[in-house]
Coordinates of C-alpha atoms in Angstrom, one line a residue:
Chain A
M2 CA 132.5 -174.7 284.4
V3 CA 133.4 -171.8 282.3
K4 CA 135.8 -169.6 283.9
S5 CA 135.2 -166.0 283.1
S6 CA 138.2 -164.1 281.8
S7 CA 139.9 -161.9 284.3
K8 CA 140.9 -159.6 281.4
T9 CA 138.4 -157.0 280.6
P10 CA 138.3 -155.8 277.1
D11 CA 140.1 -152.5 276.6
T12 CA 137.2 -150.2 275.7
T13 CA 139.3 -147.0 276.0
A14 CA 139.1 -145.2 272.7
P15 CA 142.6 -144.5 271.3
S16 CA 143.8 -140.9 271.8
M17 CA 143.5 -138.9 268.6
A18 CA 144.6 -135.5 269.8
V19 CA 147.6 -133.9 268.1
D20 CA 149.5 -130.7 268.5
I21 CA 150.5 -128.9 265.2
G22 CA 153.0 -126.3 266.1
G23 CA 151.0 -125.1 269.1
I24 CA 147.5 -125.7 267.6
R25 CA 145.8 -128.4 269.7
M26 CA 143.5 -130.5 267.7
R27 CA 141.0 -133.1 269.0
N28 CA 141.8 -135.3 266.0
P29 CA 144.3 -135.1 263.1
V30 CA 141.8 -134.6 260.3
M31 CA 141.5 -131.1 258.9
V32 CA 139.7 -129.7 255.9
A33 CA 142.0 -128.1 253.3
S34 CA 141.9 -124.5 252.2
G35 CA 139.7 -123.7 249.2
T36 CA 137.6 -126.8 249.6
F37 CA 135.5 -125.8 252.6
G38 CA 134.8 -122.1 252.1
Y39 CA 134.9 -120.1 255.3
G40 CA 132.8 -122.5 257.4
P41 CA 129.2 -121.5 257.0
E42 CA 128.9 -123.2 253.5
Y43 CA 129.1 -126.7 255.0
A44 CA 127.8 -126.0 258.5
D45 CA 124.4 -127.6 257.7
L46 CA 126.0 -130.8 256.5
V47 CA 129.0 -131.3 258.8
D48 CA 129.5 -130.7 262.6
L49 CA 132.4 -128.2 262.3
N50 CA 133.4 -129.0 265.9
A51 CA 134.1 -132.6 264.8
L52 CA 136.9 -131.4 262.5
G53 CA 140.5 -131.4 263.7
A54 CA 140.8 -127.9 262.3
L55 CA 139.2 -125.8 259.6
V56 CA 141.5 -124.1 257.1
V57 CA 139.6 -121.3 255.4
K58 CA 140.0 -120.2 251.8
G59 CA 143.0 -118.1 251.0
I60 CA 142.9 -114.4 252.1
R61 CA 144.9 -111.5 251.0
I62 CA 145.1 -107.9 252.2
A63 CA 142.2 -106.7 250.0
P64 CA 139.3 -108.3 248.2
W65 CA 140.3 -110.3 245.1
D66 CA 138.2 -111.2 242.1
G67 CA 139.9 -114.4 241.0
N68 CA 139.9 -115.7 237.5
P69 CA 137.3 -115.7 234.8
T70 CA 135.1 -118.8 234.2
P71 CA 135.3 -121.7 233.5
R72 CA 137.3 -122.2 236.6
M73 CA 137.0 -126.0 237.2
V74 CA 137.0 -129.1 235.2
E75 CA 136.7 -132.7 236.3
V76 CA 139.3 -135.2 235.0
P77 CA 139.7 -138.9 235.7
G78 CA 140.7 -139.2 239.3
G79 CA 140.4 -135.6 240.2
L80 CA 139.8 -132.1 239.0
V81 CA 141.8 -129.1 237.7
N82 CA 140.9 -125.8 239.1
A83 CA 141.9 -122.2 238.5
I84 CA 139.6 -120.3 240.9
G85 CA 142.4 -117.8 241.3
L86 CA 141.9 -117.1 245.0
Q87 CA 138.7 -115.1 244.9
G88 CA 138.1 -113.8 248.3
P89 CA 136.7 -111.0 250.5
G90 CA 140.1 -109.7 251.7
V91 CA 141.3 -109.8 255.3
D92 CA 138.9 -107.2 256.7
G93 CA 135.9 -108.8 254.9
F94 CA 136.9 -112.1 256.4
I95 CA 137.2 -110.7 259.9
A96 CA 133.8 -108.8 259.6
D97 CA 131.7 -111.3 257.7
Y98 CA 133.0 -114.8 258.6
L99 CA 135.0 -114.7 261.8
P100 CA 132.1 -113.9 264.1
F101 CA 130.3 -117.1 262.8
L102 CA 133.5 -119.2 263.3
R103 CA 133.9 -117.9 266.8
G104 CA 130.7 -119.7 267.7
Y105 CA 132.6 -123.0 267.2
E106 CA 135.4 -124.6 269.2
V107 CA 137.2 -125.9 266.1
P108 CA 140.6 -124.4 265.5
V109 CA 140.4 -122.0 262.6
I110 CA 143.5 -121.7 260.5
V111 CA 143.6 -118.8 258.0
N112 CA 145.3 -119.4 254.7
I113 CA 147.0 -116.2 253.5
W114 CA 148.6 -115.1 250.3
G115 CA 149.9 -112.0 248.7
R116 CA 151.2 -110.5 245.5
S117 CA 154.3 -109.2 247.1
L118 CA 156.4 -109.6 250.2
D119 CA 154.7 -106.5 251.7
E120 CA 151.2 -107.9 251.1
Y121 CA 152.1 -111.1 252.8
R122 CA 153.5 -109.2 255.8
E123 CA 150.5 -106.9 256.0
V124 CA 147.9 -109.6 256.0
A125 CA 149.8 -111.5 258.6
Q126 CA 150.1 -108.4 260.8
R127 CA 146.4 -107.7 260.4
L128 CA 145.5 -111.2 261.7
D129 CA 147.9 -111.1 264.6
G130 CA 146.0 -110.8 267.9
V131 CA 142.6 -111.2 266.3
P132 CA 140.5 -113.5 268.5
G133 CA 139.3 -116.7 267.1
I134 CA 142.3 -117.5 264.9
A135 CA 144.4 -120.5 265.8
G136 CA 147.1 -120.2 263.2
I137 CA 148.2 -119.1 259.8
E138 CA 148.7 -121.3 256.7
L139 CA 151.1 -119.5 254.4
N140 CA 150.2 -120.1 250.8
I141 CA 153.3 -119.9 248.7
S142 CA 152.1 -122.6 246.3
C143 CA 149.0 -121.5 244.5
P144 CA 149.4 -122.3 240.8
N145 CA 146.6 -120.0 239.7
V146 CA 147.7 -116.4 240.3
K147 CA 150.1 -114.6 238.1
E148 CA 151.9 -112.7 240.8
G149 CA 153.0 -114.1 244.1
G150 CA 151.6 -117.6 244.8
L151 CA 153.8 -120.2 243.2
A152 CA 156.7 -117.9 242.4
F153 CA 157.3 -117.7 246.2
G154 CA 157.1 -121.4 246.6
T155 CA 159.4 -122.7 243.9
Q156 CA 162.4 -120.5 244.4
P157 CA 164.3 -121.2 247.6
D158 CA 165.4 -117.6 248.1
M159 CA 161.9 -116.2 247.7
A160 CA 160.5 -118.9 250.0
R161 CA 163.0 -118.0 252.6
S162 CA 162.2 -114.2 252.3
V163 CA 158.4 -114.6 252.6
I164 CA 158.5 -117.1 255.4
A165 CA 161.0 -114.9 257.3
A166 CA 158.9 -111.8 256.7
V167 CA 155.6 -113.4 257.8
R168 CA 157.3 -115.0 260.8
R169 CA 158.4 -111.5 262.0
A170 CA 154.8 -110.2 261.5
T171 CA 152.9 -112.7 263.5
R172 CA 153.0 -114.6 266.8
L173 CA 150.4 -117.1 265.6
P174 CA 151.5 -120.6 264.7
L175 CA 152.8 -120.4 261.1
I176 CA 152.4 -123.2 258.6
P177 CA 153.9 -122.7 255.1
K178 CA 152.0 -124.7 252.5
L179 CA 154.5 -126.2 250.1
S180 CA 154.3 -126.8 246.4
P181 CA 154.8 -130.2 244.9
N182 CA 156.3 -128.6 241.8
V183 CA 159.9 -128.5 243.1
S184 CA 162.8 -130.7 242.4
D185 CA 163.6 -131.4 246.1
I186 CA 160.9 -130.8 248.7
R187 CA 163.4 -131.3 251.5
V188 CA 165.1 -128.0 250.6
F189 CA 161.8 -126.1 251.1
A190 CA 160.9 -128.0 254.2
A191 CA 164.2 -127.2 255.7
I192 CA 163.9 -123.5 254.8
A193 CA 160.5 -123.3 256.5
E194 CA 161.9 -124.9 259.7
A195 CA 165.0 -122.7 259.7
E196 CA 163.0 -119.5 259.2
G197 CA 160.8 -120.3 262.3
A198 CA 157.8 -122.0 260.9
D199 CA 155.9 -124.1 263.4
A200 CA 154.8 -126.7 260.9
I201 CA 154.5 -127.3 257.2
S202 CA 151.6 -128.5 255.1
L203 CA 151.8 -130.2 251.7
I204 CA 150.9 -130.6 249.0
N205 CA 149.1 -127.9 247.1
S206 CA 147.5 -128.9 243.7
Y207 CA 149.9 -129.8 240.9
P208 CA 150.1 -127.5 237.9
A209 CA 148.0 -129.0 235.1
M210 CA 146.1 -128.2 231.8
V211 CA 143.1 -129.6 230.0
I212 CA 142.4 -129.0 226.3
D213 CA 139.1 -129.3 224.5
V214 CA 140.0 -131.1 221.3
R215 CA 136.9 -130.0 219.4
T216 CA 137.7 -126.3 219.9
R217 CA 141.5 -126.8 220.5
R218 CA 141.1 -124.3 223.3
P219 CA 142.1 -124.7 226.9
V220 CA 139.1 -125.7 229.0
L221 CA 139.9 -123.3 231.8
A222 CA 139.7 -119.6 231.1
N223 CA 143.0 -119.3 233.0
R224 CA 144.4 -121.9 230.5
V225 CA 146.2 -123.7 233.3
G226 CA 145.2 -124.7 236.8
G227 CA 146.0 -127.1 239.6
L228 CA 145.3 -130.8 239.7
S229 CA 143.8 -132.2 242.9
G230 CA 142.1 -135.4 244.0
P231 CA 142.9 -139.1 244.1
A232 CA 145.2 -138.7 241.0
I233 CA 147.9 -136.8 243.1
H234 CA 147.7 -139.0 246.2
P235 CA 150.8 -141.2 245.6
I236 CA 152.8 -138.1 244.7
A237 CA 151.8 -136.4 247.9
V238 CA 152.7 -139.5 250.0
K239 CA 156.2 -139.5 248.6
L240 CA 156.7 -135.8 249.2
V241 CA 155.2 -136.0 252.7
W242 CA 157.5 -138.9 253.5
E243 CA 160.6 -137.0 252.3
A244 CA 159.6 -133.8 254.0
A245 CA 158.8 -135.4 257.3
R246 CA 162.3 -137.0 257.4
A247 CA 163.9 -133.7 256.6
V248 CA 162.5 -131.6 259.5
K249 CA 161.5 -131.9 263.1
I250 CA 158.5 -129.6 262.9
P251 CA 155.1 -131.3 262.3
V252 CA 154.0 -132.0 258.8
V253 CA 150.3 -131.8 257.6
G254 CA 149.8 -134.2 254.7
M255 CA 147.2 -133.7 252.0
G256 CA 146.4 -134.7 248.5
G257 CA 143.8 -137.1 247.3
I258 CA 142.3 -138.3 250.6
T259 CA 139.0 -139.9 250.0
G260 CA 138.8 -142.2 253.0
P261 CA 140.8 -143.5 256.0
Q262 CA 143.2 -145.5 253.8
E263 CA 144.9 -142.5 252.2
A264 CA 145.0 -140.6 255.5
L265 CA 146.6 -143.5 257.2
E266 CA 149.3 -143.6 254.5
F267 CA 150.2 -140.0 255.2
L268 CA 150.3 -140.6 259.0
I269 CA 152.5 -143.7 258.6
A270 CA 154.7 -141.7 256.2
G271 CA 155.3 -139.1 259.0
A272 CA 152.5 -136.6 258.8
R273 CA 151.1 -135.5 262.2
A274 CA 147.8 -134.4 260.7
V275 CA 146.1 -134.7 257.4
A276 CA 143.7 -132.5 255.4
V277 CA 140.7 -133.6 253.2
G278 CA 140.4 -131.4 250.1
T279 CA 138.7 -132.3 246.9
A280 CA 136.8 -135.2 248.5
N281 CA 134.7 -132.6 250.4
F282 CA 132.9 -131.9 247.2
T283 CA 132.2 -135.6 246.6
D284 CA 131.2 -136.4 250.1
P285 CA 131.0 -133.5 252.6
T286 CA 131.3 -135.9 255.5
T287 CA 134.6 -137.4 254.3
A288 CA 136.6 -135.8 257.1
L289 CA 134.4 -137.5 259.7
R290 CA 134.6 -140.9 258.0
V291 CA 138.4 -140.5 257.9
R292 CA 138.5 -139.6 261.6
D293 CA 136.4 -142.7 262.5
G294 CA 138.4 -144.9 260.2
I295 CA 141.7 -143.8 261.8
R296 CA 140.3 -144.4 265.3
D297 CA 139.2 -147.9 264.2
Y298 CA 142.5 -148.7 262.7
L299 CA 144.3 -147.6 265.9
A300 CA 142.1 -149.9 267.9
E301 CA 142.6 -152.8 265.6
Q302 CA 146.3 -152.3 265.8
G303 CA 146.2 -152.2 269.6
M304 CA 147.5 -148.6 269.6
H305 CA 146.4 -146.3 272.4
D306 CA 147.7 -143.0 270.9
I307 CA 147.9 -141.8 267.4
G308 CA 151.5 -140.9 268.1
E309 CA 152.3 -144.6 267.9
L310 CA 151.2 -144.5 264.3
I311 CA 152.8 -141.3 263.1
G312 CA 156.0 -142.0 261.2
S313 CA 155.8 -145.7 261.8
L314 CA 156.7 -146.7 258.2
A315 CA 158.5 -150.0 258.1
T316 CA 161.3 -149.9 255.7
Chain B
M25 CA 120.0 -128.6 253.1
K26 CA 121.1 -132.2 254.0
V27 CA 122.9 -135.2 252.6
E28 CA 120.4 -137.9 252.0
T29 CA 121.0 -141.5 250.8
C30 CA 118.0 -142.7 248.8
N31 CA 116.9 -145.3 246.3
I32 CA 115.8 -145.1 242.8
S33 CA 112.1 -145.8 242.6
R34 CA 111.9 -145.5 238.9
H35 CA 114.2 -144.7 236.0
E36 CA 112.5 -144.4 232.7
T37 CA 112.4 -142.9 229.3
F38 CA 110.6 -139.6 229.4
Q39 CA 110.6 -138.5 225.8
G40 CA 113.1 -139.1 223.0
P41 CA 116.6 -139.1 224.6
Y42 CA 115.3 -137.6 227.9
R43 CA 115.0 -139.7 231.0
R44 CA 113.0 -139.3 234.2
L45 CA 114.6 -140.3 237.5
I46 CA 112.4 -140.8 240.5
L47 CA 114.1 -141.0 243.9
D48 CA 112.6 -141.8 247.3
A49 CA 114.4 -138.9 249.0
S50 CA 111.5 -137.8 251.2
G51 CA 113.5 -135.5 253.4
I52 CA 114.7 -133.4 250.5
G53 CA 111.3 -133.9 248.8
C54 CA 109.4 -132.3 251.6
A55 CA 111.7 -129.3 251.8
G56 CA 112.2 -128.7 248.0
V57 CA 110.5 -125.8 246.2
P58 CA 110.5 -124.9 242.4
G59 CA 113.8 -123.6 241.3
Q60 CA 115.9 -125.5 243.8
F61 CA 118.2 -128.3 242.8
V62 CA 119.9 -131.5 244.1
H63 CA 123.5 -132.4 243.8
L64 CA 123.6 -136.0 242.9
R65 CA 126.5 -138.4 243.2
I66 CA 126.4 -140.8 240.3
P67 CA 126.9 -144.4 241.3
R68 CA 129.7 -146.4 239.6
L69 CA 131.2 -143.4 237.9
D70 CA 134.8 -144.4 238.4
G71 CA 137.3 -141.6 239.0
A72 CA 134.6 -139.0 239.4
V73 CA 135.1 -136.5 242.2
L74 CA 132.2 -134.1 241.4
R75 CA 128.5 -134.5 241.9
R76 CA 126.1 -133.4 239.2
P77 CA 123.3 -130.8 239.8
F78 CA 119.7 -131.3 238.7
S79 CA 116.8 -129.0 239.1
L80 CA 113.7 -130.4 240.8
Y81 CA 111.0 -131.5 238.4
R82 CA 108.8 -132.6 241.3
A83 CA 109.3 -132.7 245.1
G84 CA 107.0 -134.0 247.8
K85 CA 106.6 -136.4 250.7
D86 CA 107.3 -139.4 248.4
G87 CA 110.6 -138.0 247.1
I88 CA 111.8 -136.1 244.1
E89 CA 111.9 -136.3 240.3
V90 CA 114.5 -134.9 237.9
L91 CA 114.7 -134.9 234.1
Y92 CA 118.0 -135.3 232.2
K93 CA 119.5 -136.0 228.9
P94 CA 122.8 -137.8 228.4
V95 CA 125.2 -135.1 227.3
G96 CA 128.5 -136.1 228.8
R97 CA 130.4 -138.6 230.9
G98 CA 128.3 -138.2 234.0
T99 CA 124.9 -138.2 232.5
D100 CA 125.9 -141.1 230.1
A101 CA 126.9 -143.1 233.2
M102 CA 123.5 -142.3 234.7
L103 CA 121.8 -144.4 231.9
S104 CA 123.0 -147.6 233.6
M105 CA 121.3 -146.7 236.9
V106 CA 118.4 -149.1 237.7
Q107 CA 115.5 -149.2 240.1
G108 CA 116.6 -150.0 243.6
D109 CA 120.1 -148.5 243.2
S110 CA 121.2 -146.4 246.1
L111 CA 122.7 -143.0 245.7
S112 CA 123.6 -139.9 247.6
L113 CA 121.9 -136.5 247.2
I114 CA 122.7 -133.1 248.7
G115 CA 119.7 -130.9 248.7
P116 CA 117.5 -129.0 248.4
L117 CA 120.1 -126.5 247.2
G118 CA 119.9 -122.9 246.1
N119 CA 117.0 -120.5 246.2
G120 CA 113.7 -121.2 244.5
F121 CA 111.8 -118.9 242.2
P122 CA 110.2 -115.8 243.8
V123 CA 106.4 -116.0 244.0
C124 CA 104.6 -114.2 241.2
G125 CA 103.2 -110.8 242.2
K126 CA 99.4 -111.0 243.0
K127 CA 98.3 -108.8 240.2
R128 CA 100.8 -110.2 237.7
T129 CA 100.5 -113.0 235.1
P130 CA 103.4 -115.4 235.0
V131 CA 105.2 -115.7 231.6
L132 CA 107.5 -118.7 231.4
V133 CA 110.2 -119.4 228.9
A134 CA 111.9 -122.8 228.6
G135 CA 114.6 -124.3 226.5
G136 CA 115.1 -128.0 226.4
Y137 CA 115.2 -129.7 229.8
G138 CA 115.1 -126.2 231.3
V139 CA 111.3 -126.8 231.3
A140 CA 111.6 -129.1 234.3
P141 CA 111.7 -126.5 237.1
L142 CA 109.2 -124.4 235.3
S143 CA 106.7 -127.3 235.2
F144 CA 107.2 -127.6 239.0
L145 CA 106.6 -123.9 239.3
A146 CA 103.4 -124.1 237.3
L147 CA 102.2 -126.8 239.7
T148 CA 102.5 -124.3 242.6
S149 CA 101.4 -121.2 240.7
A150 CA 98.3 -119.4 242.0
R151 CA 97.0 -119.0 238.4
P152 CA 97.9 -120.2 235.0
G153 CA 99.8 -118.0 232.6
I154 CA 101.6 -118.4 229.3
I155 CA 104.6 -120.6 228.6
F156 CA 107.0 -120.5 225.6
I157 CA 108.8 -123.8 225.1
G158 CA 111.6 -124.0 222.6
G159 CA 113.7 -126.9 221.4
A160 CA 115.9 -128.0 218.5
R161 CA 113.4 -130.7 217.4
A162 CA 110.0 -132.0 218.5
D163 CA 111.7 -134.4 220.8
D164 CA 113.2 -131.5 222.8
V165 CA 109.9 -130.0 223.6
L166 CA 109.0 -131.5 226.9
C167 CA 106.1 -131.3 229.4
V168 CA 103.6 -129.6 227.2
D169 CA 100.7 -131.5 228.8
D170 CA 101.9 -130.6 232.3
F171 CA 100.9 -127.0 231.4
K172 CA 97.9 -127.6 229.2
S173 CA 96.2 -129.7 231.8
R174 CA 96.5 -126.8 234.2
G175 CA 95.0 -124.3 231.8
W176 CA 98.3 -122.7 230.7
D177 CA 98.6 -121.1 227.2
V178 CA 101.4 -123.1 225.6
R179 CA 103.4 -121.7 222.7
V180 CA 105.9 -124.1 221.1
T181 CA 108.8 -123.4 218.8
T182 CA 111.3 -125.7 217.2
E183 CA 114.4 -124.8 215.3
D184 CA 113.6 -127.3 212.6
G185 CA 109.9 -126.6 212.5
S186 CA 109.0 -130.2 213.4
L187 CA 106.6 -128.9 216.1
G188 CA 104.9 -125.6 216.6
A189 CA 106.3 -122.5 215.0
K190 CA 109.7 -122.7 213.3
G191 CA 112.6 -120.8 214.7
R192 CA 114.0 -120.0 218.1
V193 CA 111.8 -119.3 221.1
T194 CA 112.3 -115.6 220.8
V195 CA 110.4 -115.7 217.5
A196 CA 107.3 -116.6 219.3
I197 CA 108.0 -114.3 222.2
D198 CA 108.5 -111.3 219.8
A199 CA 105.3 -112.0 217.9
W200 CA 103.4 -112.2 221.2
L201 CA 105.0 -108.9 222.5
Q202 CA 103.8 -107.2 219.3
S203 CA 100.2 -108.3 219.9
P204 CA 97.7 -106.6 222.2
E205 CA 97.4 -109.7 224.3
S206 CA 100.8 -109.2 225.8
R207 CA 99.7 -106.0 227.6
G208 CA 99.3 -106.1 231.3
D209 CA 101.5 -106.7 234.3
R210 CA 103.8 -109.6 233.8
E211 CA 106.4 -111.5 235.8
W212 CA 108.8 -113.6 233.7
Y213 CA 110.5 -116.9 234.6
A214 CA 113.0 -118.6 232.4
C215 CA 115.3 -121.6 232.4
G216 CA 117.5 -122.8 229.5
P217 CA 120.8 -121.9 227.7
D218 CA 122.5 -118.6 228.4
G219 CA 121.5 -117.2 225.0
L220 CA 117.8 -117.8 225.8
L221 CA 118.1 -116.3 229.2
K222 CA 119.8 -113.2 227.9
A223 CA 117.2 -112.7 225.2
V224 CA 114.4 -113.1 227.7
G225 CA 116.0 -110.7 230.2
E226 CA 116.4 -108.0 227.6
R227 CA 112.8 -108.2 226.5
A228 CA 111.5 -108.2 230.0
A229 CA 113.7 -105.3 231.0
A230 CA 112.5 -103.3 228.0
N231 CA 109.0 -103.5 229.3
G232 CA 110.0 -102.9 232.9
W233 CA 109.1 -106.4 234.0
N234 CA 111.0 -108.7 236.4
A235 CA 112.5 -111.7 234.8
W236 CA 113.7 -114.5 237.0
L237 CA 116.4 -116.5 235.3
S238 CA 117.6 -119.9 236.5
L239 CA 121.2 -120.2 235.5
D240 CA 123.1 -123.3 234.6
K241 CA 126.8 -123.3 235.4
H242 CA 129.3 -126.1 235.8
M243 CA 129.4 -126.6 239.6
G244 CA 131.9 -128.0 242.0
C245 CA 130.7 -128.3 245.6
G246 CA 127.1 -127.1 245.1
V247 CA 127.0 -125.3 248.4
G248 CA 129.0 -122.1 247.8
A249 CA 132.4 -123.2 249.0
C250 CA 134.5 -123.7 245.9
L251 CA 133.6 -120.7 243.8
A252 CA 133.6 -122.6 240.5
C253 CA 130.1 -121.6 239.3
V254 CA 130.3 -117.9 239.7
Q255 CA 128.4 -115.4 237.6
R256 CA 129.3 -111.7 237.0
V257 CA 126.5 -109.4 238.3
R258 CA 125.9 -105.7 238.8
N259 CA 125.5 -104.7 242.4
A260 CA 122.9 -102.2 243.6
D261 CA 125.7 -99.6 244.0
G262 CA 126.7 -100.0 240.4
T263 CA 129.9 -102.0 241.0
E264 CA 130.4 -105.4 239.5
G265 CA 131.1 -108.6 241.3
W266 CA 130.7 -112.4 241.4
V267 CA 127.8 -114.3 242.8
R268 CA 127.7 -118.0 243.3
V269 CA 125.1 -119.7 241.1
C270 CA 124.7 -122.6 243.5
R271 CA 124.4 -120.7 246.7
D272 CA 123.2 -117.2 245.8
G273 CA 121.1 -118.5 242.9
P274 CA 120.5 -120.4 240.7
V275 CA 117.7 -117.8 240.2
F276 CA 118.7 -114.2 239.5
E277 CA 116.8 -111.1 238.3
A278 CA 117.8 -110.5 234.7
R279 CA 118.9 -106.9 235.2
S280 CA 121.6 -107.8 237.7
I281 CA 123.3 -110.2 235.3
V282 CA 126.4 -109.0 233.4
W283 CA 126.5 -111.3 230.3

């Protein structure tokens, strides 16, 4: 006689919810700024509510034209872009896109940038108290604008000033986005934490250049751009690992995620959430595949909560 | 717009270096109209992060067809695709060509594989018109029979004179514009290199005709998110700004384009 097992299989799905500096997300998989527009662009292809959070393309105080074309070139393992933060400005965003986004439950994180300290402060103030915004990602690491952008993210004193200024200007959860182009990421992570950031995200694209050898001209009109995609993933894992050990605030890891594998690396390295960027162009459903893959991995490992995985690197 | 996984029904030489790819993407096929495109993920293209856009040559309940020529890493890799291969499409993307005005005769201008969406347009056109097809050599003049079989007046030019009149397509257009037969109410449609589109737009505008130009720009996402494929345009209020070729186009009225 076969004795039936008294143990019933554990069918409870592992808990995937995370809290990123006060932003409660159903799962840890976000989409990265600049790779998902403002939401409507991908809404026919992806259930926005299935995303952990949606980070919209960078916004400044007024509309911005961005760079001339060509703005993007594919390279092995990634792409180099110099879009130059083209955008509708904060009022255009609030009028034209936010009403659409309010129709969804997904947390909306607004990526902001400025050409000066005042501009950063003004755009943060303008967004403070506007319904439908879950948090602010502070872009101090865009390699593609001449003023502002990267200059704020690669000099510790300037990073400190801009994070402090924006912190005073908003009550929203604040997530500075760090550049990989620094000699010690821990310095910038610690500055963000000390100045009151609620979380940090990293990495932005890596400064890069492509030359057309037939014409001997740079391929991009801006001459240089930012490298993203699978090529930067191992660089990002190392920086996320270092940053996560340097601060107590949550870390959002990104750079070259194409599937669950790369996202799991970030989580194991200490990231509390991850963001899919360039891979949205390859496969718009990447974030959903990553979410499902993380859940399956947790179940396989016998983990009940994603918190068991985060920072579980064996050394 | 949807993501559709489909199979290659046929992949064959079309003419010279040009290839025809037939895909059983019936969902996109049923929805697609002339002027729209699909964003195709090339199988086995290691290290690629971007899809490649292709105008619809045909679309219907059985699927879609596109024409291409190997001109780079992506299209070179496409040569190795075989019948039965599975691939992912996003589509149909962009906006199709506007319908030709009831009292107007369509005038089409094609350069190279730019003829593909215009052949599809001719299939759905209420009446035949005239088409100018230009290419570098005879091999580059595609789809002539598509038009002739539907009663279109086909004017061919090649830069080396190996087929039709010698010279650029504008040579034939200018000769026609000088002749009495060009008189009447026309609506222009063009697809090809930027130089051709600009030349067509200037000639149409000089006569007060609409010219609907299908632009080809290097694309990233294909859905309007990344802002890689932007084109400078003149807005109605006289200001200039960017439009997204993938989402706001790829078809634009010539007078709005800032070249």
